[in-house]
Amino acid sequence: MLCAILIQPKARMQPPIGLPRPLSAPNPHRLPSTVARDDEHLLVAAAKRGDAQAFEELVNRYEAKIFRLTMNITRNREDAEDAMQDAFLKSYAHLKDFQEDSRFYTWLVRIAANEALMRLRKRRPNQFSLDEPVEGDEDLMPRELEDWGPSPEQRFAQTEMHEILSEVIDKLEPDFRVVFVLRDVEELSTEETAKVLGISVPAVKSRLLRARLKLRQKLNRYFRQGGTN
Amino acid sequence: MNCKDVIREISDYIDGELVLSVKQELERHLEHCEECKMVVDQTRLTVDVFCDSKPIDLPGDVKSRLHDALRRKLHAESS
């Protein structure tokens, strides 16, 4: 199954014993990412000086994440591979222009997202347009409110969860999917997401809200208590 | 704040980006509205399961083609 290679749930960190996190308490996700290791800037500096091994180390470090990104955007393995390959080649060719005002990984994600978007637009010219205004408020009110139980993700094995996530994200419309992937999977900021997609910050926020609500709706089918289908 | 207002603010709320007065108003609504509380909890869980997803290893054939292309590029640059 093509999409099954995309997303795999991580082992989740449990809250400290005696300090359960109340489900409705704010839990900001925009913490500094742990993707970039401390030595990233050293590898980038060496690669800029022409150290090919340093650049290969950067590729080894990020290739799986970049492939996940390009697959999640294009939903086509051939396009995803081409986009990933071109992203690494372009990042190498333009490394001297990288100003290091952001993390190398973030810069790489921007390049890869653009490569993937270019291929998505080419393959689905009539289905993907970030210029289209999103619908009004009337579509926002959630339907099918059913209890998911205390920890639905623990009811599924890793591979099952992996397939569920792939299936629901595959069904999300491309213009919502790309915003969700950049913001919630790759953890770019709202501003970075807007910059990559060439749309305004309010447009990112509006699409993100709809993407999250639509995905919640789709997950309801699997997560509702008492049934897996 | 009514249910529609809560839904409109849900993203900023779970990202911790609401101004304090709006956040407090939203939380007062959640105290007595079970349906909105369920939507907030489920939307947060939706973000969590994707946010916590990790990439699997790159398929072997994809990895070799990538590294072959890179070596060709690096070799071309150095010669």
PDB file of C-alpha atoms in Angstrom:
ATOM      1  CA  MET A   1       0.000   0.000   0.000  1.00  0.00           C
ATOM      2  CA  LEU A   2       1.571   3.195  -1.216  1.00  0.00           C
ATOM      3  CA  CYS A   3       0.457   5.560   1.494  1.00  0.00           C
ATOM      4  CA  ALA A   4       1.309   3.134   4.257  1.00  0.00           C
ATOM      5  CA  ILE A   5       4.971   4.127   4.084  1.00  0.00           C
ATOM      6  CA  LEU A   6       4.249   7.706   5.002  1.00  0.00           C
ATOM      7  CA  ILE A   7       3.498   8.082   8.619  1.00  0.00           C
ATOM      8  CA  GLN A   8       4.333   5.982  11.585  1.00  0.00           C
ATOM      9  CA  PRO A   9       3.270   6.907  15.081  1.00  0.00           C
ATOM     10  CA  LYS A  10       6.081   7.637  17.513  1.00  0.00           C
ATOM     11  CA  ALA A  11       6.235   6.086  20.918  1.00  0.00           C
ATOM     12  CA  ARG A  12       4.424   8.724  22.912  1.00  0.00           C
ATOM     13  CA  MET A  13       5.871  10.253  26.020  1.00  0.00           C
ATOM     14  CA  GLN A  14       3.709   9.585  29.025  1.00  0.00           C
ATOM     15  CA  PRO A  15       2.987  12.360  31.522  1.00  0.00           C
ATOM     16  CA  PRO A  16       4.880  12.017  34.805  1.00  0.00           C
ATOM     17  CA  ILE A  17       3.123   9.718  37.279  1.00  0.00           C
ATOM     18  CA  GLY A  18       0.764  11.715  39.440  1.00  0.00           C
ATOM     19  CA  LEU A  19       0.654  14.609  36.991  1.00  0.00           C
ATOM     20  CA  PRO A  20      -1.838  13.638  34.312  1.00  0.00           C
ATOM     21  CA  ARG A  21      -2.339  16.313  31.674  1.00  0.00           C
ATOM     22  CA  PRO A  22      -5.967  17.464  31.734  1.00  0.00           C
ATOM     23  CA  LEU A  23      -7.334  16.914  28.251  1.00  0.00           C
ATOM     24  CA  SER A  24      -8.644  20.445  27.877  1.00  0.00           C
ATOM     25  CA  ALA A  25      -5.618  22.301  29.217  1.00  0.00           C
ATOM     26  CA  PRO A  26      -3.671  24.353  26.672  1.00  0.00           C
ATOM     27  CA  ASN A  27      -0.777  22.381  25.270  1.00  0.00           C
ATOM     28  CA  PRO A  28       1.158  24.591  22.835  1.00  0.00           C
ATOM     29  CA  HIS A  29       2.831  22.574  20.089  1.00  0.00           C
ATOM     30  CA  ARG A  30       5.141  25.311  18.912  1.00  0.00           C
ATOM     31  CA  LEU A  31       8.059  24.329  21.064  1.00  0.00           C
ATOM     32  CA  PRO A  32      11.542  24.512  19.548  1.00  0.00           C
ATOM     33  CA  SER A  33      11.937  21.508  17.318  1.00  0.00           C
ATOM     34  CA  THR A  34      14.362  18.812  18.356  1.00  0.00           C
ATOM     35  CA  VAL A  35      14.975  17.852  14.733  1.00  0.00           C
ATOM     36  CA  ALA A  36      18.193  19.800  14.364  1.00  0.00           C
ATOM     37  CA  ARG A  37      21.041  18.446  16.425  1.00  0.00           C
ATOM     38  CA  ASP A  38      23.532  20.778  18.023  1.00  0.00           C
ATOM     39  CA  ASP A  39      26.234  20.050  15.469  1.00  0.00           C
ATOM     40  CA  GLU A  40      24.082  20.958  12.457  1.00  0.00           C
ATOM     41  CA  HIS A  41      25.747  24.347  12.034  1.00  0.00           C
ATOM     42  CA  LEU A  42      29.199  22.707  12.072  1.00  0.00           C
ATOM     43  CA  LEU A  43      28.185  20.327   9.292  1.00  0.00           C
ATOM     44  CA  VAL A  44      26.691  23.213   7.301  1.00  0.00           C
ATOM     45  CA  ALA A  45      29.862  25.273   7.728  1.00  0.00           C
ATOM     46  CA  ALA A  46      32.014  22.323   6.600  1.00  0.00           C
ATOM     47  CA  ALA A  47      29.726  21.621   3.626  1.00  0.00           C
ATOM     48  CA  LYS A  48      29.946  25.296   2.640  1.00  0.00           C
ATOM     49  CA  ARG A  49      33.739  24.931   2.588  1.00  0.00           C
ATOM     50  CA  GLY A  50      33.304  22.064   0.121  1.00  0.00           C
ATOM     51  CA  ASP A  51      33.365  19.096   2.517  1.00  0.00           C
ATOM     52  CA  ALA A  52      31.241  16.570   0.599  1.00  0.00           C
ATOM     53  CA  GLN A  53      31.147  14.139   3.525  1.00  0.00           C
ATOM     54  CA  ALA A  54      29.609  16.791   5.743  1.00  0.00           C
ATOM     55  CA  PHE A  55      26.874  17.392   3.188  1.00  0.00           C
ATOM     56  CA  GLU A  56      26.226  13.651   2.878  1.00  0.00           C
ATOM     57  CA  GLU A  57      25.867  13.480   6.645  1.00  0.00           C
ATOM     58  CA  LEU A  58      23.201  16.194   6.453  1.00  0.00           C
ATOM     59  CA  VAL A  59      21.436  14.202   3.734  1.00  0.00           C
ATOM     60  CA  ASN A  60      21.583  10.994   5.794  1.00  0.00           C
ATOM     61  CA  ARG A  61      20.163  12.856   8.731  1.00  0.00           C
ATOM     62  CA  TYR A  62      17.160  14.382   6.970  1.00  0.00           C
ATOM     63  CA  GLU A  63      16.392  12.175   3.937  1.00  0.00           C
ATOM     64  CA  ALA A  64      13.608  10.162   5.608  1.00  0.00           C
ATOM     65  CA  LYS A  65      11.884  13.289   6.942  1.00  0.00           C
ATOM     66  CA  ILE A  66      12.148  15.060   3.606  1.00  0.00           C
ATOM     67  CA  PHE A  67      10.747  12.015   1.801  1.00  0.00           C
ATOM     68  CA  ARG A  68       7.843  11.907   4.255  1.00  0.00           C
ATOM     69  CA  LEU A  69       7.215  15.592   3.539  1.00  0.00           C
ATOM     70  CA  THR A  70       7.277  15.252  -0.245  1.00  0.00           C
ATOM     71  CA  MET A  71       5.096  12.119  -0.084  1.00  0.00           C
ATOM     72  CA  ASN A  72       2.609  13.818   2.200  1.00  0.00           C
ATOM     73  CA  ILE A  73       2.304  16.740  -0.204  1.00  0.00           C
ATOM     74  CA  THR A  74       2.313  14.928  -3.550  1.00  0.00           C
ATOM     75  CA  ARG A  75       0.775  11.576  -2.521  1.00  0.00           C
ATOM     76  CA  ASN A  76       2.682  10.091  -5.437  1.00  0.00           C
ATOM     77  CA  ARG A  77       5.864   8.098  -4.917  1.00  0.00           C
ATOM     78  CA  GLU A  78       7.553   9.037  -8.195  1.00  0.00           C
ATOM     79  CA  ASP A  79       6.891  12.759  -7.690  1.00  0.00           C
ATOM     80  CA  ALA A  80       7.939  12.515  -4.044  1.00  0.00           C
ATOM     81  CA  GLU A  81      11.255  10.908  -4.939  1.00  0.00           C
ATOM     82  CA  ASP A  82      11.974  13.453  -7.684  1.00  0.00           C
ATOM     83  CA  ALA A  83      11.057  16.342  -5.395  1.00  0.00           C
ATOM     84  CA  MET A  84      13.268  15.017  -2.610  1.00  0.00           C
ATOM     85  CA  GLN A  85      16.215  14.436  -4.924  1.00  0.00           C
ATOM     86  CA  ASP A  86      15.911  17.892  -6.508  1.00  0.00           C
ATOM     87  CA  ALA A  87      15.553  19.487  -3.081  1.00  0.00           C
ATOM     88  CA  PHE A  88      18.862  18.021  -1.906  1.00  0.00           C
ATOM     89  CA  LEU A  89      20.628  18.853  -5.171  1.00  0.00           C
ATOM     90  CA  LYS A  90      19.328  22.435  -5.101  1.00  0.00           C
ATOM     91  CA  SER A  91      20.209  22.881  -1.452  1.00  0.00           C
ATOM     92  CA  TYR A  92      23.760  21.793  -2.268  1.00  0.00           C
ATOM     93  CA  ALA A  93      23.968  24.078  -5.299  1.00  0.00           C
ATOM     94  CA  HIS A  94      22.686  27.071  -3.274  1.00  0.00           C
ATOM     95  CA  LEU A  95      24.358  26.298   0.026  1.00  0.00           C
ATOM     96  CA  LYS A  96      26.562  29.373  -0.250  1.00  0.00           C
ATOM     97  CA  ASP A  97      23.376  31.510  -0.328  1.00  0.00           C
ATOM     98  CA  PHE A  98      22.056  29.999   2.908  1.00  0.00           C
ATOM     99  CA  GLN A  99      22.380  32.854   5.392  1.00  0.00           C
ATOM    100  CA  GLU A 100      21.985  30.720   8.529  1.00  0.00           C
ATOM    101  CA  ASP A 101      19.286  33.037   9.878  1.00  0.00           C
ATOM    102  CA  SER A 102      17.149  29.924  10.275  1.00  0.00           C
ATOM    103  CA  ARG A 103      17.968  26.268  10.837  1.00  0.00           C
ATOM    104  CA  PHE A 104      19.331  24.387   7.841  1.00  0.00           C
ATOM    105  CA  TYR A 105      16.500  21.876   8.219  1.00  0.00           C
ATOM    106  CA  THR A 106      13.845  24.621   7.975  1.00  0.00           C
ATOM    107  CA  TRP A 107      15.559  26.021   4.880  1.00  0.00           C
ATOM    108  CA  LEU A 108      15.627  22.499   3.394  1.00  0.00           C
ATOM    109  CA  VAL A 109      11.927  21.973   4.192  1.00  0.00           C
ATOM    110  CA  ARG A 110      11.095  25.186   2.306  1.00  0.00           C
ATOM    111  CA  ILE A 111      12.993  24.002  -0.771  1.00  0.00           C
ATOM    112  CA  ALA A 112      11.492  20.498  -0.611  1.00  0.00           C
ATOM    113  CA  ALA A 113       7.954  21.815  -0.068  1.00  0.00           C
ATOM    114  CA  ASN A 114       8.309  24.061  -3.121  1.00  0.00           C
ATOM    115  CA  GLU A 115       9.586  21.177  -5.230  1.00  0.00           C
ATOM    116  CA  ALA A 116       6.683  18.992  -4.068  1.00  0.00           C
ATOM    117  CA  LEU A 117       4.094  21.742  -4.607  1.00  0.00           C
ATOM    118  CA  MET A 118       5.377  22.333  -8.133  1.00  0.00           C
ATOM    119  CA  ARG A 119       4.782  18.666  -8.955  1.00  0.00           C
ATOM    120  CA  LEU A 120       1.391  18.605  -7.241  1.00  0.00           C
ATOM    121  CA  ARG A 121       0.252  21.652  -9.249  1.00  0.00           C
ATOM    122  CA  LYS A 122       1.460  19.999 -12.447  1.00  0.00           C
ATOM    123  CA  ARG A 123      -0.296  16.706 -11.741  1.00  0.00           C
ATOM    124  CA  ARG A 124      -3.500  18.170 -10.350  1.00  0.00           C
ATOM    125  CA  PRO A 125      -3.877  21.620 -11.935  1.00  0.00           C
ATOM    126  CA  ASN A 126      -7.624  21.739 -11.350  1.00  0.00           C
ATOM    127  CA  GLN A 127      -7.669  20.293  -7.863  1.00  0.00           C
ATOM    128  CA  PHE A 128      -5.094  22.423  -6.136  1.00  0.00           C
ATOM    129  CA  SER A 129      -5.250  26.157  -5.761  1.00  0.00           C
ATOM    130  CA  LEU A 130      -4.240  28.095  -2.714  1.00  0.00           C
ATOM    131  CA  ASP A 131      -5.736  31.217  -4.315  1.00  0.00           C
ATOM    132  CA  GLU A 132      -9.264  29.981  -3.766  1.00  0.00           C
ATOM    133  CA  PRO A 133     -10.955  31.565  -0.763  1.00  0.00           C
ATOM    134  CA  VAL A 134     -11.987  29.062   1.898  1.00  0.00           C
ATOM    135  CA  GLU A 135     -15.634  28.510   2.694  1.00  0.00           C
ATOM    136  CA  GLY A 136     -17.548  30.595   5.222  1.00  0.00           C
ATOM    137  CA  ASP A 137     -18.069  29.818   8.885  1.00  0.00           C
ATOM    138  CA  GLU A 138     -21.131  27.667   8.301  1.00  0.00           C
ATOM    139  CA  ASP A 139     -19.020  24.629   7.375  1.00  0.00           C
ATOM    140  CA  LEU A 140     -17.048  24.773  10.602  1.00  0.00           C
ATOM    141  CA  MET A 141     -19.490  23.286  13.078  1.00  0.00           C
ATOM    142  CA  PRO A 142     -18.357  19.726  13.805  1.00  0.00           C
ATOM    143  CA  ARG A 143     -20.590  16.786  13.102  1.00  0.00           C
ATOM    144  CA  GLU A 144     -20.616  13.290  14.605  1.00  0.00           C
ATOM    145  CA  LEU A 145     -19.634  14.004  18.166  1.00  0.00           C
ATOM    146  CA  GLU A 146     -18.849  10.676  19.773  1.00  0.00           C
ATOM    147  CA  ASP A 147     -16.653   9.874  22.716  1.00  0.00           C
ATOM    148  CA  TRP A 148     -13.186   8.633  21.725  1.00  0.00           C
ATOM    149  CA  GLY A 149     -12.418   7.257  25.167  1.00  0.00           C
ATOM    150  CA  PRO A 150      -9.404   8.211  27.266  1.00  0.00           C
ATOM    151  CA  SER A 151      -6.600   7.072  24.921  1.00  0.00           C
ATOM    152  CA  PRO A 152      -7.781   5.931  21.498  1.00  0.00           C
ATOM    153  CA  GLU A 153      -4.239   5.839  20.085  1.00  0.00           C
ATOM    154  CA  GLN A 154      -3.347   3.100  22.568  1.00  0.00           C
ATOM    155  CA  ARG A 155      -6.091   0.880  21.134  1.00  0.00           C
ATOM    156  CA  PHE A 156      -4.170   0.463  17.892  1.00  0.00           C
ATOM    157  CA  ALA A 157      -0.896  -1.237  17.087  1.00  0.00           C
ATOM    158  CA  GLN A 158       1.750   0.973  15.479  1.00  0.00           C
ATOM    159  CA  THR A 159       1.143  -0.415  12.005  1.00  0.00           C
ATOM    160  CA  GLU A 160      -2.626   0.025  12.314  1.00  0.00           C
ATOM    161  CA  MET A 161      -2.200   3.616  13.465  1.00  0.00           C
ATOM    162  CA  HIS A 162       0.240   4.169  10.629  1.00  0.00           C
ATOM    163  CA  GLU A 163      -2.370   3.066   8.076  1.00  0.00           C
ATOM    164  CA  ILE A 164      -5.143   5.091   9.700  1.00  0.00           C
ATOM    165  CA  LEU A 165      -3.111   8.320   9.614  1.00  0.00           C
ATOM    166  CA  SER A 166      -2.066   7.741   6.017  1.00  0.00           C
ATOM    167  CA  GLU A 167      -5.614   7.010   4.940  1.00  0.00           C
ATOM    168  CA  VAL A 168      -7.178  10.069   6.550  1.00  0.00           C
ATOM    169  CA  ILE A 169      -4.516  12.509   5.361  1.00  0.00           C
ATOM    170  CA  ASP A 170      -4.785  11.078   1.854  1.00  0.00           C
ATOM    171  CA  LYS A 171      -8.473  12.016   1.803  1.00  0.00           C
ATOM    172  CA  LEU A 172      -7.895  15.608   2.837  1.00  0.00           C
ATOM    173  CA  GLU A 173      -8.122  18.134  -0.003  1.00  0.00           C
ATOM    174  CA  PRO A 174      -4.612  19.155  -1.203  1.00  0.00           C
ATOM    175  CA  ASP A 175      -4.876  22.846  -0.264  1.00  0.00           C
ATOM    176  CA  PHE A 176      -5.760  21.921   3.320  1.00  0.00           C
ATOM    177  CA  ARG A 177      -3.316  19.016   3.406  1.00  0.00           C
ATOM    178  CA  VAL A 178      -0.217  21.040   2.514  1.00  0.00           C
ATOM    179  CA  VAL A 179      -0.942  23.605   5.218  1.00  0.00           C
ATOM    180  CA  PHE A 180      -1.526  20.880   7.817  1.00  0.00           C
ATOM    181  CA  VAL A 181       1.613  18.955   6.807  1.00  0.00           C
ATOM    182  CA  LEU A 182       3.889  21.997   6.969  1.00  0.00           C
ATOM    183  CA  ARG A 183       2.389  23.332  10.180  1.00  0.00           C
ATOM    184  CA  ASP A 184       1.548  20.252  12.247  1.00  0.00           C
ATOM    185  CA  VAL A 185       3.755  17.480  10.891  1.00  0.00           C
ATOM    186  CA  GLU A 186       6.871  19.484   9.972  1.00  0.00           C
ATOM    187  CA  GLU A 187       6.194  22.026  12.731  1.00  0.00           C
ATOM    188  CA  LEU A 188       6.946  25.142  10.711  1.00  0.00           C
ATOM    189  CA  SER A 189       5.603  28.334  12.260  1.00  0.00           C
ATOM    190  CA  THR A 190       2.504  29.979  10.799  1.00  0.00           C
ATOM    191  CA  GLU A 191       4.724  32.668   9.270  1.00  0.00           C
ATOM    192  CA  GLU A 192       7.129  30.131   7.745  1.00  0.00           C
ATOM    193  CA  THR A 193       4.191  28.167   6.323  1.00  0.00           C
ATOM    194  CA  ALA A 194       2.741  31.352   4.814  1.00  0.00           C
ATOM    195  CA  LYS A 195       6.110  32.178   3.272  1.00  0.00           C
ATOM    196  CA  VAL A 196       6.565  28.711   1.740  1.00  0.00           C
ATOM    197  CA  LEU A 197       3.058  28.699   0.265  1.00  0.00           C
ATOM    198  CA  GLY A 198       2.991  32.343  -0.768  1.00  0.00           C
ATOM    199  CA  ILE A 199      -0.251  33.037   1.095  1.00  0.00           C
ATOM    200  CA  SER A 200      -1.144  35.307   4.008  1.00  0.00           C
ATOM    201  CA  VAL A 201      -0.915  34.372   7.688  1.00  0.00           C
ATOM    202  CA  PRO A 202      -4.740  34.600   8.092  1.00  0.00           C
ATOM    203  CA  ALA A 203      -5.114  32.273   5.080  1.00  0.00           C
ATOM    204  CA  VAL A 204      -2.781  29.731   6.730  1.00  0.00           C
ATOM    205  CA  LYS A 205      -4.726  29.960   9.993  1.00  0.00           C
ATOM    206  CA  SER A 206      -8.063  29.561   8.270  1.00  0.00           C
ATOM    207  CA  ARG A 207      -6.923  26.505   6.286  1.00  0.00           C
ATOM    208  CA  LEU A 208      -5.220  24.986   9.306  1.00  0.00           C
ATOM    209  CA  LEU A 209      -8.390  25.267  11.388  1.00  0.00           C
ATOM    210  CA  ARG A 210     -10.421  23.583   8.670  1.00  0.00           C
ATOM    211  CA  ALA A 211      -7.772  20.910   8.089  1.00  0.00           C
ATOM    212  CA  ARG A 212      -7.669  20.035  11.780  1.00  0.00           C
ATOM    213  CA  LEU A 213     -11.466  19.897  12.060  1.00  0.00           C
ATOM    214  CA  LYS A 214     -11.769  17.797   8.914  1.00  0.00           C
ATOM    215  CA  LEU A 215      -9.112  15.359  10.130  1.00  0.00           C
ATOM    216  CA  ARG A 216     -10.839  15.122  13.514  1.00  0.00           C
ATOM    217  CA  GLN A 217     -14.014  14.228  11.668  1.00  0.00           C
ATOM    218  CA  LYS A 218     -12.233  11.574   9.602  1.00  0.00           C
ATOM    219  CA  LEU A 219     -10.488  10.079  12.647  1.00  0.00           C
ATOM    220  CA  ASN A 220     -13.844   9.845  14.413  1.00  0.00           C
ATOM    221  CA  ARG A 221     -14.613   6.812  12.285  1.00  0.00           C
ATOM    222  CA  TYR A 222     -11.659   4.952  13.814  1.00  0.00           C
ATOM    223  CA  PHE A 223     -11.366   6.481  17.261  1.00  0.00           C
ATOM    224  CA  ARG A 224     -14.979   6.446  18.433  1.00  0.00           C
ATOM    225  CA  GLN A 225     -15.434   4.264  21.417  1.00  0.00           C
ATOM    226  CA  GLY A 226     -16.628   0.746  20.762  1.00  0.00           C
ATOM    227  CA  GLY A 227     -15.651   0.423  17.122  1.00  0.00           C
ATOM    228  CA  THR A 228     -12.705   0.516  14.785  1.00  0.00           C
ATOM    229  CA  ASN A 229     -14.611   0.944  11.564  1.00  0.00           C
TER     230      ASN A 229
ATOM    231  CA  MET B   1     -18.831  33.209  23.720  1.00  0.00           C
ATOM    232  CA  ASN B   2     -21.066  30.667  21.964  1.00  0.00           C
ATOM    233  CA  CYS B   3     -20.209  27.271  20.443  1.00  0.00           C
ATOM    234  CA  LYS B   4     -19.481  28.761  17.012  1.00  0.00           C
ATOM    235  CA  ASP B   5     -17.021  31.264  18.529  1.00  0.00           C
ATOM    236  CA  VAL B   6     -15.255  28.423  20.342  1.00  0.00           C
ATOM    237  CA  ILE B   7     -14.868  26.400  17.153  1.00  0.00           C
ATOM    238  CA  ARG B   8     -13.495  29.451  15.333  1.00  0.00           C
ATOM    239  CA  GLU B   9     -10.826  29.921  18.032  1.00  0.00           C
ATOM    240  CA  ILE B  10      -9.970  26.243  18.490  1.00  0.00           C
ATOM    241  CA  SER B  11      -6.683  26.294  16.535  1.00  0.00           C
ATOM    242  CA  ASP B  12      -5.281  29.321  18.344  1.00  0.00           C
ATOM    243  CA  TYR B  13      -6.448  27.851  21.648  1.00  0.00           C
ATOM    244  CA  ILE B  14      -4.701  24.504  21.264  1.00  0.00           C
ATOM    245  CA  ASP B  15      -1.579  26.308  20.006  1.00  0.00           C
ATOM    246  CA  GLY B  16      -1.634  28.542  23.106  1.00  0.00           C
ATOM    247  CA  GLU B  17      -1.921  31.675  20.950  1.00  0.00           C
ATOM    248  CA  LEU B  18      -5.105  33.224  22.342  1.00  0.00           C
ATOM    249  CA  VAL B  19      -4.940  36.459  24.299  1.00  0.00           C
ATOM    250  CA  LEU B  20      -5.651  35.841  27.969  1.00  0.00           C
ATOM    251  CA  SER B  21      -9.127  37.404  28.068  1.00  0.00           C
ATOM    252  CA  VAL B  22     -10.368  35.336  25.101  1.00  0.00           C
ATOM    253  CA  LYS B  23      -8.745  32.188  26.485  1.00  0.00           C
ATOM    254  CA  GLN B  24     -10.487  32.670  29.823  1.00  0.00           C
ATOM    255  CA  GLU B  25     -13.817  33.281  28.141  1.00  0.00           C
ATOM    256  CA  LEU B  26     -13.393  30.138  26.040  1.00  0.00           C
ATOM    257  CA  GLU B  27     -12.489  28.067  29.098  1.00  0.00           C
ATOM    258  CA  ARG B  28     -15.570  29.364  30.936  1.00  0.00           C
ATOM    259  CA  HIS B  29     -17.645  28.084  28.004  1.00  0.00           C
ATOM    260  CA  LEU B  30     -15.904  24.685  28.127  1.00  0.00           C
ATOM    261  CA  GLU B  31     -16.797  24.331  31.803  1.00  0.00           C
ATOM    262  CA  HIS B  32     -20.461  23.962  30.934  1.00  0.00           C
ATOM    263  CA  CYS B  33     -20.427  22.752  27.308  1.00  0.00           C
ATOM    264  CA  GLU B  34     -19.548  19.066  27.042  1.00  0.00           C
ATOM    265  CA  GLU B  35     -19.801  19.069  23.237  1.00  0.00           C
ATOM    266  CA  CYS B  36     -17.284  21.879  22.745  1.00  0.00           C
ATOM    267  CA  LYS B  37     -14.988  20.284  25.301  1.00  0.00           C
ATOM    268  CA  MET B  38     -15.112  17.057  23.303  1.00  0.00           C
ATOM    269  CA  VAL B  39     -14.304  18.875  20.052  1.00  0.00           C
ATOM    270  CA  VAL B  40     -11.385  20.699  21.674  1.00  0.00           C
ATOM    271  CA  ASP B  41      -9.992  17.468  23.169  1.00  0.00           C
ATOM    272  CA  GLN B  42     -10.399  15.492  19.951  1.00  0.00           C
ATOM    273  CA  THR B  43      -8.901  18.240  17.780  1.00  0.00           C
ATOM    274  CA  ARG B  44      -5.893  18.439  20.092  1.00  0.00           C
ATOM    275  CA  LEU B  45      -5.506  14.656  19.940  1.00  0.00           C
ATOM    276  CA  THR B  46      -5.759  14.801  16.142  1.00  0.00           C
ATOM    277  CA  VAL B  47      -2.854  17.264  16.017  1.00  0.00           C
ATOM    278  CA  ASP B  48      -0.913  15.206  18.571  1.00  0.00           C
ATOM    279  CA  VAL B  49      -1.103  11.914  16.680  1.00  0.00           C
ATOM    280  CA  PHE B  50       0.158  13.532  13.471  1.00  0.00           C
ATOM    281  CA  CYS B  51       2.669  15.784  15.205  1.00  0.00           C
ATOM    282  CA  ASP B  52       4.111  12.735  16.977  1.00  0.00           C
ATOM    283  CA  SER B  53       4.336  10.684  13.793  1.00  0.00           C
ATOM    284  CA  LYS B  54       7.821   9.781  12.739  1.00  0.00           C
ATOM    285  CA  PRO B  55       9.216   9.044   9.310  1.00  0.00           C
ATOM    286  CA  ILE B  56      10.055   5.438   8.618  1.00  0.00           C
ATOM    287  CA  ASP B  57      13.356   4.445   7.045  1.00  0.00           C
ATOM    288  CA  LEU B  58      13.783   5.546   3.476  1.00  0.00           C
ATOM    289  CA  PRO B  59      13.131   2.606   1.091  1.00  0.00           C
ATOM    290  CA  GLY B  60      16.473   1.131  -0.011  1.00  0.00           C
ATOM    291  CA  ASP B  61      16.002   1.761  -3.737  1.00  0.00           C
ATOM    292  CA  VAL B  62      14.990   5.384  -3.157  1.00  0.00           C
ATOM    293  CA  LYS B  63      17.987   5.910  -0.900  1.00  0.00           C
ATOM    294  CA  SER B  64      20.469   4.471  -3.422  1.00  0.00           C
ATOM    295  CA  ARG B  65      19.105   6.583  -6.267  1.00  0.00           C
ATOM    296  CA  LEU B  66      19.327   9.703  -4.089  1.00  0.00           C
ATOM    297  CA  HIS B  67      22.915   9.029  -3.061  1.00  0.00           C
ATOM    298  CA  ASP B  68      23.956   8.114  -6.622  1.00  0.00           C
ATOM    299  CA  ALA B  69      22.554  11.430  -7.864  1.00  0.00           C
ATOM    300  CA  LEU B  70      24.316  13.314  -5.075  1.00  0.00           C
ATOM    301  CA  ARG B  71      27.662  11.648  -5.743  1.00  0.00           C
ATOM    302  CA  ARG B  72      27.372  12.497  -9.445  1.00  0.00           C
ATOM    303  CA  LYS B  73      26.675  16.117  -8.494  1.00  0.00           C
ATOM    304  CA  LEU B  74      29.471  16.280  -5.912  1.00  0.00           C
ATOM    305  CA  HIS B  75      31.885  14.626  -8.319  1.00  0.00           C
ATOM    306  CA  ALA B  76      30.942  17.065 -11.105  1.00  0.00           C
ATOM    307  CA  GLU B  77      31.482  20.007  -8.737  1.00  0.00           C
ATOM    308  CA  SER B  78      34.922  18.834  -7.634  1.00  0.00           C
ATOM    309  CA  SER B  79      36.264  18.000 -11.112  1.00  0.00           C
TER     310      SER B  79
END
